[in-house]
Amino acid sequence: MIIAIDGPAAAGKGTLARRIAQIYNLNYLDTGSLYRAVALKLLRLGSDPTNFELAVKAAGSLDDIALDDPALRNEETAEIAAIVAANQAVRAALLQYQRDFAQTPTGAVLDGRDIGTVVCPDADVKLFVTASAEVRARRRFDELAAKGIQTTYDAVLKDLEARDARDQGRGTAPLKKADDAHLLDTSKLDIEAAVTAACKIIDAA
Ligand code: C5P
């Protein structure tokens, strides 16, 4: 079984995908961490975020990049990830890794922006998880505050909206709901309610 989960930043995809992977005993890949890993490599090399040649090289040697490095979660890394992710050659370099992961015999959950549309168009279940920009910004702000990171709600909202616009507006694999994806709006749902709603969809598929 392959479950594809897409949606904008801070919609709760990651938490939901992890829980679904546990419940259905599937492997889990957070594909955003691949783009973040490429971004982090550029940052650490002091490179310009638009040095796509170097970004493609980094994408081709993913084994060197720690996918559990805490710096992957920084807002600066996310911002550069969205820049490298708009480049077609970078996306092409990361595609096979994701498809191979999805083909693991025990089945997989992948979350990202283009899983249902490009990476796994034949996934057994597709979810498009979203929430209003205000709700997503509030969740991200609370998360950052809990980590002791100083910022304001308005700054977080502005960053999220800019990243969404970049992800939705790019020419290659833009963020969009696949025609056959189930829409799950988590604006009014806590994580337990979102998991219950997702399981209902999966069990009915
Ligand atoms: O999901 P996350 O916020 O970690 O993703 C970081 C960035 O990586 C996104 O804003 C997006 O630009 C890019 N991304 C992508 N396609 C994916 C996953 C992430 O373009 N499948």
mmCIF file of C-alpha atoms and ligand atoms in Angstrom:
data_model
loop_
_atom_site.group_PDB
_atom_site.id
_atom_site.type_symbol
_atom_site.label_atom_id
_atom_site.label_comp_id
_atom_site.label_asym_id
_atom_site.label_seq_id
_atom_site.Cartn_x
_atom_site.Cartn_y
_atom_site.Cartn_z
ATOM 1 C CA MET A 1 0.000 0.000 0.000
ATOM 2 C CA ILE A 2 1.250 3.486 -0.891
ATOM 3 C CA ILE A 3 -0.287 6.508 0.819
ATOM 4 C CA ALA A 4 0.478 9.951 -0.640
ATOM 5 C CA ILE A 5 -0.008 12.980 1.604
ATOM 6 C CA ASP A 6 0.381 16.477 0.194
ATOM 7 C CA GLY A 7 -0.437 19.958 1.394
ATOM 8 C CA PRO A 8 0.966 23.371 2.287
ATOM 9 C CA ALA A 9 3.485 24.075 5.048
ATOM 10 C CA ALA A 10 2.395 23.534 8.657
ATOM 11 C CA ALA A 11 -0.916 21.878 7.741
ATOM 12 C CA GLY A 12 -0.094 18.963 10.052
ATOM 13 C CA LYS A 13 0.939 16.541 7.271
ATOM 14 C CA GLY A 14 4.086 15.344 9.010
ATOM 15 C CA THR A 15 2.446 14.444 12.307
ATOM 16 C CA LEU A 16 -0.472 12.846 10.490
ATOM 17 C CA ALA A 17 1.780 10.888 8.124
ATOM 18 C CA ARG A 18 3.875 9.552 11.017
ATOM 19 C CA ARG A 19 0.769 8.393 12.876
ATOM 20 C CA ILE A 20 -0.692 6.740 9.785
ATOM 21 C CA ALA A 21 2.613 4.945 9.148
ATOM 22 C CA GLN A 22 2.511 3.570 12.719
ATOM 23 C CA ILE A 23 -1.125 2.514 12.548
ATOM 24 C CA TYR A 24 -0.822 0.717 9.179
ATOM 25 C CA ASN A 25 2.752 -0.446 9.778
ATOM 26 C CA LEU A 26 4.209 1.337 6.747
ATOM 27 C CA ASN A 27 7.577 3.010 6.167
ATOM 28 C CA TYR A 28 7.517 6.789 6.282
ATOM 29 C CA LEU A 29 9.385 9.368 4.185
ATOM 30 C CA ASP A 30 9.167 13.096 4.859
ATOM 31 C CA THR A 31 10.144 14.265 1.361
ATOM 32 C CA GLY A 32 10.469 17.880 2.522
ATOM 33 C CA SER A 33 13.553 16.782 4.460
ATOM 34 C CA LEU A 34 15.241 15.878 1.140
ATOM 35 C CA TYR A 35 14.798 19.422 -0.185
ATOM 36 C CA ARG A 36 15.809 20.801 3.198
ATOM 37 C CA ALA A 37 18.947 18.613 3.174
ATOM 38 C CA VAL A 38 19.969 20.019 -0.211
ATOM 39 C CA ALA A 39 19.324 23.541 1.107
ATOM 40 C CA LEU A 40 21.357 22.895 4.238
ATOM 41 C CA LYS A 41 24.282 21.663 2.190
ATOM 42 C CA LEU A 42 24.251 24.895 0.144
ATOM 43 C CA LEU A 43 24.019 26.953 3.336
ATOM 44 C CA ARG A 44 26.965 25.159 4.913
ATOM 45 C CA LEU A 45 29.045 25.566 1.782
ATOM 46 C CA GLY A 46 28.246 29.286 1.885
ATOM 47 C CA SER A 47 26.751 28.934 -1.571
ATOM 48 C CA ASP A 48 24.180 31.091 -3.271
ATOM 49 C CA PRO A 49 20.717 29.420 -3.008
ATOM 50 C CA THR A 50 20.397 29.682 -6.776
ATOM 51 C CA ASN A 51 23.554 27.666 -7.479
ATOM 52 C CA PHE A 52 21.429 24.861 -8.921
ATOM 53 C CA GLU A 53 24.403 22.989 -10.331
ATOM 54 C CA LEU A 54 25.708 22.500 -6.816
ATOM 55 C CA ALA A 55 22.181 21.751 -5.567
ATOM 56 C CA VAL A 56 21.807 18.953 -8.131
ATOM 57 C CA LYS A 57 25.151 17.512 -7.005
ATOM 58 C CA ALA A 58 23.989 17.613 -3.387
ATOM 59 C CA ALA A 59 20.701 15.959 -4.366
ATOM 60 C CA GLY A 60 22.656 13.194 -6.092
ATOM 61 C CA SER A 61 24.711 12.395 -2.979
ATOM 62 C CA LEU A 62 21.947 12.237 -0.397
ATOM 63 C CA ASP A 63 23.795 9.607 1.603
ATOM 64 C CA ASP A 64 26.243 12.291 2.734
ATOM 65 C CA ILE A 65 23.458 14.449 4.067
ATOM 66 C CA ALA A 66 22.089 13.688 7.517
ATOM 67 C CA LEU A 67 18.312 13.633 7.217
ATOM 68 C CA ASP A 68 17.982 13.951 10.984
ATOM 69 C CA ASP A 69 20.158 17.059 11.421
ATOM 70 C CA PRO A 70 18.207 19.494 13.686
ATOM 71 C CA ALA A 71 19.285 22.416 11.439
ATOM 72 C CA LEU A 72 16.985 20.947 8.753
ATOM 73 C CA ARG A 73 14.047 22.327 10.707
ATOM 74 C CA ASN A 74 15.255 25.975 10.713
ATOM 75 C CA GLU A 75 13.096 28.539 8.946
ATOM 76 C CA GLU A 76 16.141 29.701 6.971
ATOM 77 C CA THR A 77 16.651 26.142 5.681
ATOM 78 C CA ALA A 78 12.943 25.931 4.751
ATOM 79 C CA GLU A 79 13.139 29.143 2.800
ATOM 80 C CA ILE A 80 16.140 27.967 0.776
ATOM 81 C CA ALA A 81 14.506 24.543 0.341
ATOM 82 C CA ALA A 82 11.581 26.254 -1.408
ATOM 83 C CA ILE A 83 14.037 28.013 -3.750
ATOM 84 C CA VAL A 84 15.941 24.854 -4.722
ATOM 85 C CA ALA A 85 12.656 22.913 -4.959
ATOM 86 C CA ALA A 86 11.461 25.197 -7.753
ATOM 87 C CA ASN A 87 14.323 23.994 -9.952
ATOM 88 C CA GLN A 88 13.425 21.166 -12.315
ATOM 89 C CA ALA A 89 16.897 19.542 -12.326
ATOM 90 C CA VAL A 90 16.959 19.413 -8.517
ATOM 91 C CA ARG A 91 13.513 17.787 -8.473
ATOM 92 C CA ALA A 92 14.549 15.284 -11.140
ATOM 93 C CA ALA A 93 17.630 14.358 -9.085
ATOM 94 C CA LEU A 94 15.446 13.557 -6.045
ATOM 95 C CA LEU A 95 12.665 11.730 -7.883
ATOM 96 C CA GLN A 96 14.105 8.212 -8.120
ATOM 97 C CA TYR A 97 15.048 8.120 -4.430
ATOM 98 C CA GLN A 98 11.422 8.881 -3.531
ATOM 99 C CA ARG A 99 9.985 6.376 -6.002
ATOM 100 C CA ASP A 100 12.346 3.648 -4.784
ATOM 101 C CA PHE A 101 11.296 4.373 -1.212
ATOM 102 C CA ALA A 102 7.630 4.119 -2.168
ATOM 103 C CA GLN A 103 8.232 0.699 -3.717
ATOM 104 C CA THR A 104 9.445 -0.938 -0.478
ATOM 105 C CA PRO A 105 7.553 -4.249 -0.269
ATOM 106 C CA THR A 106 5.982 -3.423 3.094
ATOM 107 C CA GLY A 107 4.382 -0.254 1.707
ATOM 108 C CA ALA A 108 4.981 3.390 2.465
ATOM 109 C CA VAL A 109 3.579 6.753 3.429
ATOM 110 C CA LEU A 110 5.223 9.750 1.755
ATOM 111 C CA ASP A 111 4.393 13.347 2.517
ATOM 112 C CA GLY A 112 5.282 16.439 0.504
ATOM 113 C CA ARG A 113 3.892 18.718 -2.165
ATOM 114 C CA ASP A 114 3.810 16.554 -5.325
ATOM 115 C CA ILE A 115 3.501 12.985 -4.077
ATOM 116 C CA GLY A 116 -0.010 12.388 -5.442
ATOM 117 C CA THR A 117 0.611 14.331 -8.643
ATOM 118 C CA VAL A 118 4.191 13.416 -9.671
ATOM 119 C CA VAL A 119 6.089 11.033 -7.365
ATOM 120 C CA CYS A 120 3.351 8.416 -6.865
ATOM 121 C CA PRO A 121 0.481 9.201 -9.237
ATOM 122 C CA ASP A 122 -0.779 5.614 -8.738
ATOM 123 C CA ALA A 123 -0.788 5.736 -4.929
ATOM 124 C CA ASP A 124 -3.547 3.654 -3.329
ATOM 125 C CA VAL A 125 -4.750 6.555 -1.215
ATOM 126 C CA LYS A 126 -4.101 10.265 -1.695
ATOM 127 C CA LEU A 127 -4.780 12.858 0.964
ATOM 128 C CA PHE A 128 -4.519 16.606 0.491
ATOM 129 C CA VAL A 129 -4.146 18.001 3.993
ATOM 130 C CA THR A 130 -4.717 21.682 4.454
ATOM 131 C CA ALA A 131 -5.812 24.335 6.964
ATOM 132 C CA SER A 132 -6.338 28.092 6.810
ATOM 133 C CA ALA A 133 -3.158 30.182 6.651
ATOM 134 C CA GLU A 134 -4.025 31.720 10.039
ATOM 135 C CA VAL A 135 -4.394 28.330 11.735
ATOM 136 C CA ARG A 136 -1.173 27.049 10.179
ATOM 137 C CA ALA A 137 0.724 30.179 11.213
ATOM 138 C CA ARG A 138 -0.591 29.888 14.771
ATOM 139 C CA ARG A 139 0.541 26.238 14.974
ATOM 140 C CA ARG A 140 3.977 27.033 13.542
ATOM 141 C CA PHE A 141 4.324 30.045 15.861
ATOM 142 C CA ASP A 142 3.466 27.906 18.930
ATOM 143 C CA GLU A 143 5.958 25.248 17.782
ATOM 144 C CA LEU A 144 8.737 27.835 17.411
ATOM 145 C CA ALA A 145 7.848 29.469 20.744
ATOM 146 C CA ALA A 146 8.025 26.056 22.455
ATOM 147 C CA LYS A 147 11.559 25.696 21.093
ATOM 148 C CA GLY A 148 12.426 29.110 22.531
ATOM 149 C CA ILE A 149 12.742 30.705 19.081
ATOM 150 C CA GLN A 150 11.827 34.394 19.181
ATOM 151 C CA THR A 151 9.536 35.556 16.400
ATOM 152 C CA THR A 152 6.093 37.082 15.946
ATOM 153 C CA TYR A 153 2.863 35.554 14.673
ATOM 154 C CA ASP A 154 2.790 38.126 11.846
ATOM 155 C CA ALA A 155 6.323 37.228 10.708
ATOM 156 C CA VAL A 156 5.461 33.508 10.698
ATOM 157 C CA LEU A 157 2.241 34.142 8.729
ATOM 158 C CA LYS A 158 4.136 36.245 6.186
ATOM 159 C CA ASP A 159 6.823 33.546 5.738
ATOM 160 C CA LEU A 160 4.231 30.779 5.328
ATOM 161 C CA GLU A 161 2.274 32.758 2.756
ATOM 162 C CA ALA A 162 5.447 33.529 0.797
ATOM 163 C CA ARG A 163 6.470 29.855 0.810
ATOM 164 C CA ASP A 164 2.961 28.717 -0.228
ATOM 165 C CA ALA A 165 2.970 31.216 -3.098
ATOM 166 C CA ARG A 166 6.367 29.937 -4.257
ATOM 167 C CA ASP A 167 5.271 26.277 -3.984
ATOM 168 C CA GLN A 168 1.947 26.865 -5.768
ATOM 169 C CA GLY A 169 3.290 29.199 -8.413
ATOM 170 C CA ARG A 170 6.326 27.275 -9.659
ATOM 171 C CA GLY A 171 6.281 25.753 -13.125
ATOM 172 C CA THR A 172 7.563 22.319 -12.072
ATOM 173 C CA ALA A 173 5.451 20.080 -9.831
ATOM 174 C CA PRO A 174 3.545 22.916 -8.164
ATOM 175 C CA LEU A 175 1.696 22.282 -4.937
ATOM 176 C CA LYS A 176 -1.819 21.264 -5.903
ATOM 177 C CA LYS A 177 -4.427 18.709 -5.005
ATOM 178 C CA ALA A 178 -4.444 15.674 -7.293
ATOM 179 C CA ASP A 179 -7.874 15.210 -8.887
ATOM 180 C CA ASP A 180 -8.312 11.910 -7.059
ATOM 181 C CA ALA A 181 -7.007 13.114 -3.680
ATOM 182 C CA HIS A 182 -9.281 13.356 -0.637
ATOM 183 C CA LEU A 183 -9.334 16.830 0.862
ATOM 184 C CA LEU A 184 -8.755 16.920 4.617
ATOM 185 C CA ASP A 185 -9.088 20.386 6.148
ATOM 186 C CA THR A 186 -7.596 20.310 9.640
ATOM 187 C CA SER A 187 -8.439 23.950 10.525
ATOM 188 C CA LYS A 188 -10.953 22.803 13.119
ATOM 189 C CA LEU A 189 -9.447 19.397 13.940
ATOM 190 C CA ASP A 190 -6.901 18.478 16.574
ATOM 191 C CA ILE A 191 -4.407 15.766 15.689
ATOM 192 C CA GLU A 192 -6.557 12.912 17.068
ATOM 193 C CA ALA A 193 -9.581 14.031 15.056
ATOM 194 C CA ALA A 194 -7.399 14.395 11.943
ATOM 195 C CA VAL A 195 -6.002 10.855 12.408
ATOM 196 C CA THR A 196 -9.531 9.466 12.810
ATOM 197 C CA ALA A 197 -10.708 11.259 9.657
ATOM 198 C CA ALA A 198 -7.681 10.045 7.679
ATOM 199 C CA CYS A 199 -8.135 6.411 8.835
ATOM 200 C CA LYS A 200 -11.780 6.531 7.734
ATOM 201 C CA ILE A 201 -10.680 7.575 4.243
ATOM 202 C CA ILE A 202 -7.915 4.944 4.098
ATOM 203 C CA ASP A 203 -10.155 2.127 5.347
ATOM 204 C CA ALA A 204 -12.800 2.977 2.783
ATOM 205 C CA ALA A 205 -10.307 3.009 -0.108
HETATM 206 O O1 C5P B 1 7.466 19.986 3.961
HETATM 207 P P1 C5P B 1 8.561 20.967 4.257
HETATM 208 O O2 C5P B 1 8.071 22.258 4.804
HETATM 209 O O3 C5P B 1 9.658 20.361 5.089
HETATM 210 O O4 C5P B 1 9.221 21.267 2.829
HETATM 211 C C1 C5P B 1 10.190 22.276 2.645
HETATM 212 C C2 C5P B 1 10.090 22.774 1.206
HETATM 213 O O5 C5P B 1 10.501 21.723 0.314
HETATM 214 C C3 C5P B 1 8.676 23.157 0.740
HETATM 215 O O6 C5P B 1 8.344 24.498 1.004
HETATM 216 C C4 C5P B 1 8.735 22.892 -0.752
HETATM 217 O O7 C5P B 1 9.248 24.009 -1.444
HETATM 218 C C5 C5P B 1 9.741 21.756 -0.882
HETATM 219 N N1 C5P B 1 9.104 20.467 -1.140
HETATM 220 C C6 C5P B 1 8.720 20.175 -2.430
HETATM 221 N N2 C5P B 1 8.208 18.968 -2.751
HETATM 222 C C7 C5P B 1 8.054 18.023 -1.796
HETATM 223 C C8 C5P B 1 8.409 18.305 -0.459
HETATM 224 C C9 C5P B 1 8.919 19.554 -0.151
HETATM 225 O O8 C5P B 1 8.829 21.022 -3.313
HETATM 226 N N3 C5P B 1 7.574 16.828 -2.146
#
